XYZ file of C-alpha atoms in Angstrom:
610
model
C -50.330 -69.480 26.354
C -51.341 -70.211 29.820
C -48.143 -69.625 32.764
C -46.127 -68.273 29.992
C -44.057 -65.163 32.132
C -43.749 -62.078 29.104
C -43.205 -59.152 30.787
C -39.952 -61.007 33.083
C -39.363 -62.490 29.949
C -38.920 -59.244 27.798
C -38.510 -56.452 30.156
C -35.050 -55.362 31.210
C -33.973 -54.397 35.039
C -33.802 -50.972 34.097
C -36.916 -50.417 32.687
C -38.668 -52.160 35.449
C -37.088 -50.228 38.078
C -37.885 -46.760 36.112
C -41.704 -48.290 36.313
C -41.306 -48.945 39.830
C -40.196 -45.019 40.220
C -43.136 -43.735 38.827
C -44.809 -45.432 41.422
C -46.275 -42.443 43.461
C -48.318 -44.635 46.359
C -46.746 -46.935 48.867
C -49.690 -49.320 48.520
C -48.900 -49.389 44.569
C -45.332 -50.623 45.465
C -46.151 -53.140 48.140
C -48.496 -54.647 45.597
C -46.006 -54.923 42.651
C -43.577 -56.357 44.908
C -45.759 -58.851 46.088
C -46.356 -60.049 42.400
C -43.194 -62.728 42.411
C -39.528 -62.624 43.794
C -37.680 -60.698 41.004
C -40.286 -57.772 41.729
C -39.561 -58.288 45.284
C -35.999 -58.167 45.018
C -35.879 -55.479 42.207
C -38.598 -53.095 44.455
C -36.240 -52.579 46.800
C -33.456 -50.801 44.960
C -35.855 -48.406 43.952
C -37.272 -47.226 47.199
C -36.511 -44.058 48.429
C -38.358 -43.260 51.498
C -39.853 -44.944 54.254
C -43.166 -44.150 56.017
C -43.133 -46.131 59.299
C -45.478 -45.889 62.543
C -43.551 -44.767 65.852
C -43.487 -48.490 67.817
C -41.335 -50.256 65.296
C -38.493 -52.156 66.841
C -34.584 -52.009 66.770
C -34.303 -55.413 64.791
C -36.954 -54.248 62.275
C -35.107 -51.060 61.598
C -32.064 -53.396 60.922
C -34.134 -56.143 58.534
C -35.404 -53.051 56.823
C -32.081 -51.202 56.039
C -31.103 -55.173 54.914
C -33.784 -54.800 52.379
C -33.738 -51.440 51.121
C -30.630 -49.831 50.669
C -30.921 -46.540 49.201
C -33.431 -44.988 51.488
C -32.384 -41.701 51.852
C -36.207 -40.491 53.980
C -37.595 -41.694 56.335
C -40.759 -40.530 58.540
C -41.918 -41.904 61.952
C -44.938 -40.934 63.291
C -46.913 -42.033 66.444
C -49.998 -41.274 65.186
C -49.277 -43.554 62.522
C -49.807 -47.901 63.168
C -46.932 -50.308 62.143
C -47.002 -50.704 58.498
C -43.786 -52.195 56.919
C -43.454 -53.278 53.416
C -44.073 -56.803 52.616
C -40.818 -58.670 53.395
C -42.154 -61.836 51.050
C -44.572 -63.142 48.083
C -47.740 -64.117 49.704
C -48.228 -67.510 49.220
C -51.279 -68.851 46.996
C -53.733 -70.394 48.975
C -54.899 -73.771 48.767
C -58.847 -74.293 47.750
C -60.658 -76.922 49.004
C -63.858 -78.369 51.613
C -61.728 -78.151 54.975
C -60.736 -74.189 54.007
C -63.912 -73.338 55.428
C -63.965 -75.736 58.080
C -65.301 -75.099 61.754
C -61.495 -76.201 62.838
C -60.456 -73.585 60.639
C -62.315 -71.336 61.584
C -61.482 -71.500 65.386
C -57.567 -71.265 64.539
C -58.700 -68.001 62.383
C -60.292 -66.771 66.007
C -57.273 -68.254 67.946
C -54.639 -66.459 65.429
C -56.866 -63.154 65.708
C -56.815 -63.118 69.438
C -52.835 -63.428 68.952
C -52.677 -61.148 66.711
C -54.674 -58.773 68.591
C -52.560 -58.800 71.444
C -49.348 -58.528 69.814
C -50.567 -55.451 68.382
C -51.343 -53.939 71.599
C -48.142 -55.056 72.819
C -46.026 -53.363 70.079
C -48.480 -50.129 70.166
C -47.558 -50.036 74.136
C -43.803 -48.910 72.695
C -42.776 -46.071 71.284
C -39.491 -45.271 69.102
C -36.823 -44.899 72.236
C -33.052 -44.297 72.020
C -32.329 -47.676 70.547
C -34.356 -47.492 68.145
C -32.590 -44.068 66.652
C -29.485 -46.214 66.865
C -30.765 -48.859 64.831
C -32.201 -46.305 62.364
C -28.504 -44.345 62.399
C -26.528 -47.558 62.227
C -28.656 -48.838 59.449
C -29.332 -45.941 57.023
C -25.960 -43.901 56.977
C -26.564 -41.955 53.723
C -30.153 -40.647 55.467
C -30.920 -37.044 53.848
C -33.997 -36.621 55.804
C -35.504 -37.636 59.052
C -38.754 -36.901 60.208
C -39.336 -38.440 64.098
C -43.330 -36.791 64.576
C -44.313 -37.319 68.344
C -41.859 -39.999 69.455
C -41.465 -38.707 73.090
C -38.829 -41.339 74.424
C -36.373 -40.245 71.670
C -33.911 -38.212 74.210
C -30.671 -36.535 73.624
C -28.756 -39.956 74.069
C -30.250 -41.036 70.706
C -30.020 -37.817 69.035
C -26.289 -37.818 69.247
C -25.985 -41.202 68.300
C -28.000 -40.128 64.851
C -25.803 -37.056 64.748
C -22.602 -38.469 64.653
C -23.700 -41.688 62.013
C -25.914 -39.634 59.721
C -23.660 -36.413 59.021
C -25.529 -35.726 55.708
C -29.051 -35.086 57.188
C -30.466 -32.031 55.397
C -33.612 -31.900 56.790
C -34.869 -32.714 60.537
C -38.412 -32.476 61.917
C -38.569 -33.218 65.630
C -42.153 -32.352 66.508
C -43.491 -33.095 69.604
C -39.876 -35.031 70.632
C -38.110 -34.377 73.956
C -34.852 -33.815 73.069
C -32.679 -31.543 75.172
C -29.859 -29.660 74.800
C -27.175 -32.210 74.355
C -28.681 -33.584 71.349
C -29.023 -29.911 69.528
C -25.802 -29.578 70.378
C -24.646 -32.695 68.494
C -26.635 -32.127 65.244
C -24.889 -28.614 65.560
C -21.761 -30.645 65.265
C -21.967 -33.397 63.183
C -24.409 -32.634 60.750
C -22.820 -30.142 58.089
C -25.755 -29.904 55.533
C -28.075 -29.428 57.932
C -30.703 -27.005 56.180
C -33.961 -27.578 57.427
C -35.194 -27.865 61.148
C -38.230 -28.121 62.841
C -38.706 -27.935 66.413
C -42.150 -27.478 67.143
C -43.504 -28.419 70.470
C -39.915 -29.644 71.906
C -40.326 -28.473 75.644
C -36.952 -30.149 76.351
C -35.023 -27.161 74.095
C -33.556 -23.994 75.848
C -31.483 -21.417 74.821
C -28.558 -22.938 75.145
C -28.812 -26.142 72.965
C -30.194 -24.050 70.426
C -27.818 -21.724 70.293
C -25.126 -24.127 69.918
C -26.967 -26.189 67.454
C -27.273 -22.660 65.539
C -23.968 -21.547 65.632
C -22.356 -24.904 64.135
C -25.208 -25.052 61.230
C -24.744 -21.425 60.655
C -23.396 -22.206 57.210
C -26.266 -24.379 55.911
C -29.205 -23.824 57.847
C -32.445 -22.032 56.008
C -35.432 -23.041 57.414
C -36.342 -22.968 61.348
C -39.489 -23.476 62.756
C -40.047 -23.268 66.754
C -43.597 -23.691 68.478
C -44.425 -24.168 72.066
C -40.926 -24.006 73.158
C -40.957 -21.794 76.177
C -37.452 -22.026 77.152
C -36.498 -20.238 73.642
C -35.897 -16.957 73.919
C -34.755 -13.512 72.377
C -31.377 -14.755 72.727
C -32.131 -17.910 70.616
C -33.235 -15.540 68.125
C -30.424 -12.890 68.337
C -28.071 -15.843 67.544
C -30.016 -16.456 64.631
C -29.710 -13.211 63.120
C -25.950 -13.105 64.336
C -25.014 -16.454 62.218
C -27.866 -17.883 60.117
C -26.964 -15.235 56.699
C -28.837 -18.085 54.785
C -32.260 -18.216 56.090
C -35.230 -17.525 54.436
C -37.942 -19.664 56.480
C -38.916 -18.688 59.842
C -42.001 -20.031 62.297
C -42.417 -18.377 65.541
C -45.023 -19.168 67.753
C -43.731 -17.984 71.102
C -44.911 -16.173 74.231
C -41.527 -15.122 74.906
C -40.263 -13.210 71.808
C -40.239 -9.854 72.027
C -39.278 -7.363 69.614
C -35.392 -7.190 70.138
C -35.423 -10.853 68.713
C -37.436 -10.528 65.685
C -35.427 -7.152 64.878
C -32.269 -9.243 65.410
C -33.184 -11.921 62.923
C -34.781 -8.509 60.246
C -30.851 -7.254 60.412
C -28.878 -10.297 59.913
C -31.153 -12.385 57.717
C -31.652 -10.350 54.663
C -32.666 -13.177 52.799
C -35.738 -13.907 54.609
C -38.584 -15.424 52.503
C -40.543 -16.911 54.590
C -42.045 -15.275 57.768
C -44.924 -17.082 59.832
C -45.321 -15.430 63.387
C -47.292 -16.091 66.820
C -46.032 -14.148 69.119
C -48.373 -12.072 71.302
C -45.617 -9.988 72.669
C -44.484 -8.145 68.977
C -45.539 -4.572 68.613
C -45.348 -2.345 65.146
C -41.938 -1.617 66.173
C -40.404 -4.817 65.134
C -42.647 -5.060 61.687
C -41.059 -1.388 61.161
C -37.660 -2.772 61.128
C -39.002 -5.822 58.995
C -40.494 -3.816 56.160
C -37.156 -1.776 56.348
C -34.956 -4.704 56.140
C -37.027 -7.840 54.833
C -37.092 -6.591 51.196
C -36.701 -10.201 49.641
C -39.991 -11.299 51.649
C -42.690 -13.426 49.888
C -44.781 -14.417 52.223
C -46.005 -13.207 55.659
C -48.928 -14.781 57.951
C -49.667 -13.090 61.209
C -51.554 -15.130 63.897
C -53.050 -13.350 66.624
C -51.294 -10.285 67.309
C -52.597 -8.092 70.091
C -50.405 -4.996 69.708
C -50.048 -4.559 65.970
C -51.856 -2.140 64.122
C -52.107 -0.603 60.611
C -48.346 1.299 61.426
C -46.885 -2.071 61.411
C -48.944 -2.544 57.902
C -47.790 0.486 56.469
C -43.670 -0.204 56.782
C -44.662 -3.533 55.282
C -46.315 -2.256 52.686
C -44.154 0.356 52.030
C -40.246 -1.972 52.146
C -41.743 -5.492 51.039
C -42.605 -4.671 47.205
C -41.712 -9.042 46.806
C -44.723 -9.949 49.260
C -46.665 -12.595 47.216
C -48.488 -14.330 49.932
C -50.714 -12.795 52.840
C -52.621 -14.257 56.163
C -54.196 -12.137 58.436
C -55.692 -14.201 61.373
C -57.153 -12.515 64.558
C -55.524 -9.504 64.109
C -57.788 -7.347 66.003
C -56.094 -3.821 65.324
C -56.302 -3.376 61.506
C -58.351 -1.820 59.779
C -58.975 -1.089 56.326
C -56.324 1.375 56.234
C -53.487 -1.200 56.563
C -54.629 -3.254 54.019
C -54.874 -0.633 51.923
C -51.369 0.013 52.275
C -50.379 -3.544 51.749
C -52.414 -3.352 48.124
C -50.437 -0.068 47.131
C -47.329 -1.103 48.140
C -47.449 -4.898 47.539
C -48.571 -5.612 43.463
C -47.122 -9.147 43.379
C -49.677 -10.521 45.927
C -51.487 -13.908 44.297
C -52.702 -15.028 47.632
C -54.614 -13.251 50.438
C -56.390 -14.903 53.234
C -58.300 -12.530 55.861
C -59.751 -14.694 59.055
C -61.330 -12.795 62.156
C -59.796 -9.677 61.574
C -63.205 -7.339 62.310
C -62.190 -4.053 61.527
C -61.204 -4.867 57.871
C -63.924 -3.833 55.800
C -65.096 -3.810 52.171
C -62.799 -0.389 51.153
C -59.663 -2.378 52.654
C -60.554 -5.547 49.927
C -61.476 -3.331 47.152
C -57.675 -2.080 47.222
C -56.691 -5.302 47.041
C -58.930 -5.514 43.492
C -58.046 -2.447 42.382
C -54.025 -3.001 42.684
C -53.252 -6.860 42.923
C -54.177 -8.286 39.756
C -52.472 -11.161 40.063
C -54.176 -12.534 42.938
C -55.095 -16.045 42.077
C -56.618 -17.254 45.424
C -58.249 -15.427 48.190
C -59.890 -16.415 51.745
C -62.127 -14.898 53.304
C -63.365 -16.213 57.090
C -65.518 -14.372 59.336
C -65.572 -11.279 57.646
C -68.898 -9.493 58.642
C -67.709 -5.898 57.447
C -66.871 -6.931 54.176
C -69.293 -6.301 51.716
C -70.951 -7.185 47.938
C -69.024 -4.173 45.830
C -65.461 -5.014 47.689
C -66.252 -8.862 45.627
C -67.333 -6.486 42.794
C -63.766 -5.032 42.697
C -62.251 -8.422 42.600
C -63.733 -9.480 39.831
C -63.473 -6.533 37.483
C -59.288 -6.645 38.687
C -58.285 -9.890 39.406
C -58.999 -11.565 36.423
C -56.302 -14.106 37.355
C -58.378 -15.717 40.232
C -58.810 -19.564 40.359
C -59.529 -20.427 43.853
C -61.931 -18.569 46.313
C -62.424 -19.308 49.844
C -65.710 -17.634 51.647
C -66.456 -18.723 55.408
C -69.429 -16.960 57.691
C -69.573 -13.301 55.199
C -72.806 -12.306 55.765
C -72.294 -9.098 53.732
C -71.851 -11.010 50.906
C -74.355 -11.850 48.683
C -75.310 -12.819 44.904
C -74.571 -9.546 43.089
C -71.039 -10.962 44.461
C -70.750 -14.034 43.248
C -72.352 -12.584 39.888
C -69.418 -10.223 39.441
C -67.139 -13.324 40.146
C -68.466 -15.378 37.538
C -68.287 -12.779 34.951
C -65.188 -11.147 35.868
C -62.966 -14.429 37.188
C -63.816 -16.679 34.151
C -60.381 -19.233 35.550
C -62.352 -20.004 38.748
C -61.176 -23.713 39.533
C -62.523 -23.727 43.215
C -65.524 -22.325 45.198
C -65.726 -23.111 48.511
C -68.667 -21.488 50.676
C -69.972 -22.531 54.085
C -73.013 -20.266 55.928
C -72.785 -17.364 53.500
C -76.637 -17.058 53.858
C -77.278 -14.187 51.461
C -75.493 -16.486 48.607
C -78.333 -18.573 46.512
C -79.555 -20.050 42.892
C -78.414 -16.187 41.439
C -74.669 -16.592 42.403
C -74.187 -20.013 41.878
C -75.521 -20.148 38.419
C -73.461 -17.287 36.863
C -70.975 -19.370 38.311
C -72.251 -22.522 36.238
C -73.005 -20.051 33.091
C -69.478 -18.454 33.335
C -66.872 -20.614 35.177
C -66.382 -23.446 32.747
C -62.985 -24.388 34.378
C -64.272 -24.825 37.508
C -63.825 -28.331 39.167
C -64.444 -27.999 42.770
C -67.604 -26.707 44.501
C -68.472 -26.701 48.132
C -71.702 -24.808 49.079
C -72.294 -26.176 53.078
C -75.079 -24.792 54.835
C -76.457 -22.096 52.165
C -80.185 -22.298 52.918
C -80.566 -20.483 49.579
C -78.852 -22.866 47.082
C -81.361 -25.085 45.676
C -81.873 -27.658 42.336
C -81.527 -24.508 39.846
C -78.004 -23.754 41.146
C -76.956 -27.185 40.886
C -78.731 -27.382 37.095
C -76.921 -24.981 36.247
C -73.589 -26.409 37.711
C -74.607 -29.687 35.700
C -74.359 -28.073 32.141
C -71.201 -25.521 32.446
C -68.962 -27.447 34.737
C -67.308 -30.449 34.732
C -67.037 -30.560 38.557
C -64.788 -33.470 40.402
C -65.680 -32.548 44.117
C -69.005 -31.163 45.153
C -70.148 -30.797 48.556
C -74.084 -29.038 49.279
C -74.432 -30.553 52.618
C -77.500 -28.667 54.299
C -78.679 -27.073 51.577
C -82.240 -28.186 52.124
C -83.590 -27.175 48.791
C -81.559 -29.392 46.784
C -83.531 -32.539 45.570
C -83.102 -35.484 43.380
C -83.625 -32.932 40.519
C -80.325 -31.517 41.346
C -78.250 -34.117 42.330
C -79.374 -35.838 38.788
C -78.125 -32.564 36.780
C -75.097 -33.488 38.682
C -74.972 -36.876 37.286
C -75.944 -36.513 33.707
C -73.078 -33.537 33.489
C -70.466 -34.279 35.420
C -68.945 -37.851 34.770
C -65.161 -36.986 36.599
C -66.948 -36.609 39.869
C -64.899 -38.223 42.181
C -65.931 -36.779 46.015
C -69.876 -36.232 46.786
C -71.153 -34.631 50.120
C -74.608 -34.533 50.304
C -75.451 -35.087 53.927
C -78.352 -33.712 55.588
C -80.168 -32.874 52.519
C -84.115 -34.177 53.602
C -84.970 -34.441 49.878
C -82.434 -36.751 48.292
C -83.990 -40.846 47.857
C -82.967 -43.782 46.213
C -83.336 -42.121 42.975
C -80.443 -39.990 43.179
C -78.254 -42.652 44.167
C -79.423 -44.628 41.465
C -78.919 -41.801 38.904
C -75.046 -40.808 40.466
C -74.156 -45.013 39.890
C -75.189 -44.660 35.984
C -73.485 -41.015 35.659
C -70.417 -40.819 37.992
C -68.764 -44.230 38.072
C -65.075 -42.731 38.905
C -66.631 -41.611 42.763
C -64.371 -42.398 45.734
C -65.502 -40.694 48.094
C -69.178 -40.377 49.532
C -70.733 -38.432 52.588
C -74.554 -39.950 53.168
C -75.018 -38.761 56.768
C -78.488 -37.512 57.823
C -80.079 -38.181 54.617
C -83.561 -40.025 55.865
C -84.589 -40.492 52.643
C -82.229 -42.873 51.283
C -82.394 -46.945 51.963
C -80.577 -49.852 50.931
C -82.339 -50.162 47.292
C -80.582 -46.664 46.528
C -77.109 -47.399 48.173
C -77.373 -51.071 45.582
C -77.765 -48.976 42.959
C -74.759 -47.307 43.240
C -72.418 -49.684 44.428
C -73.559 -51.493 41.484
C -71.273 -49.070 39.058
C -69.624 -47.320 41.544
C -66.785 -49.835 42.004
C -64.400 -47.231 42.830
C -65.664 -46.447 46.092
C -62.798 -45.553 48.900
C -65.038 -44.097 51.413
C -68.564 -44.087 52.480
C -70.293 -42.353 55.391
C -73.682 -42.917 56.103
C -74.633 -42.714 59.748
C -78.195 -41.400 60.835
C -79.450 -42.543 57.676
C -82.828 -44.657 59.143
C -83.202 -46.281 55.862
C -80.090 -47.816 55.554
C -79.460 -51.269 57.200
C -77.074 -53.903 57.843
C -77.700 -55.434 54.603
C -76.823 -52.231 53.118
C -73.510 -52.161 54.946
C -73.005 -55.259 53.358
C -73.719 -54.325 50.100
C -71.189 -51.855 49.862
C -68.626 -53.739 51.939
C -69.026 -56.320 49.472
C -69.168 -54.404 45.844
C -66.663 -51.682 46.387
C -63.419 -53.815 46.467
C -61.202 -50.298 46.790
C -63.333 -49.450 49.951
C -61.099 -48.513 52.697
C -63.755 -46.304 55.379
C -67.706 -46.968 56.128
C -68.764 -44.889 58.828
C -71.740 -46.005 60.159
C -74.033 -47.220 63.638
C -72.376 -50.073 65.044
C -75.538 -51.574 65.805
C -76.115 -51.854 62.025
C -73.040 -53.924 61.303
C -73.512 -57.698 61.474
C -70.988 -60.415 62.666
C -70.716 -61.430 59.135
C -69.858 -58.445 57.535
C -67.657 -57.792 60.562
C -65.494 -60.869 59.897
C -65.354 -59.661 56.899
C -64.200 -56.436 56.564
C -63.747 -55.456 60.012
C -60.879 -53.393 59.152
C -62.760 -50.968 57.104
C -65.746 -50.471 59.506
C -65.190 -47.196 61.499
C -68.210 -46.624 64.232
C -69.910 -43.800 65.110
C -69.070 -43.398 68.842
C -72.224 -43.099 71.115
C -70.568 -43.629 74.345
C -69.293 -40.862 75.198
């Protein structure tokens, strides 16, 4: 019967509010409470965490601790707009002749100008000091805090936050100015204190850190610290003094030397987690690590200038637990050190080697040889690394599922051949410029990898519509990317359609050989795609990009700039159709007024004057 109410009717509270948990996406939840008041009011017991832009106001921190009152996160970012949850039902609006009135129409224009400029208004602000009062007085039981580039927070609003919101567990002050003072009072106040994150917070020195340190040296197990020049060896020596818990440490510091990082190797022994950026460290502090450090999982390395395969070696030979490797711009190894991290480390499952040109193929064929385990490995800018060192993966490291190759032009198709075969779990292939990789390589992948649901091939002038055949009929992909692969056609992109229905994200920009039909054929075939990349593609018009929108009612994104076929009424076609559409990139000369009244939100441009 027509206005009858069943699901208020029969539902509980309980079991609506266990719905409303389940509820992974904040848009989901503003839209169910939007549906009538007892969703609104119910929807906000629920709630858990907040996800606000940095130039909300005092008195709409206070409305919104009013409304929600078991938020225990909340994140502020400045990179992020204003976007509250709906406070209110939205009204139902009235049909009739004068709705599209010219009077109505000019208060539209009127009320968009006004809106305009309060937006610019409230973007002008940032979160300040009163702000983090508001938030402190309003949300008391707050677990964790998350204040991302908010530079007029100070250490006047810090301590106010400290002293309300003792039971913080976890703080992330990136890119904040808070000094000394304020460190000090989270040191203080907050007793649970457990994870902190200070990167890019010029305002911290020594001594606010070491005071927030020694009060939180009962709870405290993550740290990360970036930027920060006024943090030095001492910071770090009072870590390793107090901090017995910690097992996650970021570094990335031009003023650690080794006496720090050897201080925090003897007095954290439960260290799990060590990422590191710190020109200044030499072999003698990873000696001490690899000594010490026995519990350590994973290491990454960032541009080290005085560590060499010695440093490797005590690594290799104390850190048996090391699960998960990155190597980036480490000029001094060679081979030889990764050799000894693959005989001394048998637990690895994740390796990633980037710019580190003196590690060759015998270095990676250690790793296949010993680590068979390893279920995803990276490989970026590796020109020494050759086809029989991919060879070895794939006859030992049957476990693999994701593989990451980046400018390796040593590697070729007898490669990828032994991959397929050997790796049979592969989930995710991702390739860009590996020129020496073509139709060979990518269909033993299609014959072989039947699991495999990601494939990104960019700029492989070899791949062409046999690969992609071949893809079609042994893989049920749900991301594909071939963008400049210049052999691929419509034949391949419709072997795409026919065999893989779950595709859900499709580049295929600046392929000269994909038309209309194509589009056409991925509209009939792949009606769950969100996500589209057009760009360059001169052979497609606005007949093609109808054809797909046509079944394609899922579309999130589409970007289609440099594409001489396509035209405003193409832009409109889409904007129209896809009622999910959130992003068209495209010419802004190629947008009309109408369709920019329309969905002017959702139109990003192309910027040409720069």
């Amino acid at each position: 019967m027509r206005g009858e109410d069943r699901i208020n009717n029969t539902l509980p509270e309980e079991l609506i509010l266990e719905i409303f948990r389940r509820l992974e996406s904040k848009p989901s939840r503003d839209a169910c409470s939007l549906v009538c008041k007892r969703w609104l009011s119910l929807e906000r017991f629920s709630r858990t965490t907040l996800r606000i832009g940095a130039s909300i106001s005092p008195e709409e921190f206070a409305s919104l601790s009013r409304r929600f009152l078991h938020i225990t996160s909340i994140h502020v970012d400045e990179r992020l707009s204003v976007s509250l949850p709906s406070l209110s039902p939205s009204p139902r609006r009235k049909r009739g002749r004068n709705s599209s009135s010219p009077s109505s129409s000019s208060k539209r224009k009127k009320l968009n100008g006004k809106t305009h400029s309060a937006v610019e208004n409230v973007e002008s602000c940032s979160l300040a000091d009163a702000g983090l009062t508001a938030l402190a007085n309003g949300f008391p039981r707050l677990e964790n805090l998350s204040l991302i580039w908010c530079p007029n927070v100070s250490s006047f609003g810090m301590c106010s936050l400290a002293e309300k919101c003792a039971l913080l567990r976890s703080l992330d002050l990136q890119g904040c100015f808070v000094g000394d003072q304020g460190l000090a009072a989270v040191g203080k106040f907050c007793d649970q204190l457990e994870d902190l994150n200070l990167r890019f917070c010029e305002g911290v020195t020594d001594v606010g850190f070491i005071d927030l340190v020694v009060g939180r040296a009962n709870s405290l197990k993550s740290i990360r610290v970036a930027a920060s020049a006024k943090i030095t060896d001492l910071s770090m020596e009072a870590v390793g003094s107090h901090c017995k818990l910690l097992e996650v440490l970021f570094l990335d510091s031009e003023c650690i030397h080794d006496k720090g990082l050897i201080a925090v190797a003897q007095g954290c022994n439960r260290l799990k987690d060590l990422s590191l950026q710190c020109v200044l460290l030499t072999d003698k502090a990873f000696s001490v690590v690899g000594d010490l450090c026995t519990s350590l999982e994973r290491l990454a390395l960032y541009s080290f200038q005085h560590f060499s395969d010695k440093g490797m070696r005590a690594i290799g030979k104390g850190c048996k637990m090391l699960k998960n490797l990155t190597l980036s711009d480490c000029s001094f190894l060679s081979c030889k050190g990764l050799e000894a991290i693959a005989n001394g480390c048998k637990e690895l499952t994740r390796v990633e080697i980037n710019g580190c040109h003196n590690i060759g193929t015998h270095g990676l064929e250690a790793i296949g040889k010993s680590c068979s385990r390893l279920n995803e490995l990276g490989l970026l800018y590796c020109q020494r690394i050759g086809n029989s060192a991919l060879q070895e993966i794939g006859k030992g490291c049957k476990s693999l599922e994701i593989l990451h190759l980046v400018d390796c032009s040593g590697i070729g198709d007898n490669a990828m051949c032994s991959i397929a075969k050997g790796c049979r779990n592969l989930k995710k292939l991702h390739i860009r410029r590996c020129y020496e990789i073509g139709n060979k390589g990518i269909v033993a992948v299609g014959k072989h990898c039947k699991s495999l649901t990601e494939l990104s091939v960019r700029f492989c002038d070899k791949v062409g519509d046999e690969a992609l055949i071949a893809i079609g009929k042994g893989c049920s992909l749900q991301q594909l990317n071939v963008s400049g692969c210049n052999h691929i056609s419509d034949a391949g992109i419709l072997a795409i359609a026919k065999g893989c229905p779950q595709l859900t994200h499709l580049d295929i920009s600046v392929l000269q050989n994909i038309g209309d039909m194509a589009l056409a054929e991925l509209g009939e075939g792949c009606p769950l795609l969100k996500d589209l990349v057009l760009s360059h593609c001169h052979n497609i018009t606005d007949t093609g990009l109808n054809h797909l929108v046509q079944k394609c009612t899922l579309l999130e994104s589409c970007h289609m700039v440099y594409c001489p076929g396509i035209t405003s009424a193409g832009v409109a076609t889409v904007v129209s159709s896809c009622p999910h559409i959130k992003k068209v990139l495209i010419e802004k000369w190629k947008v009309s007024e109408r369709t920019t009244r329309r969905a002017g939100s959702v139109i990003s441009y192309l910027c040409m004057d720069l």
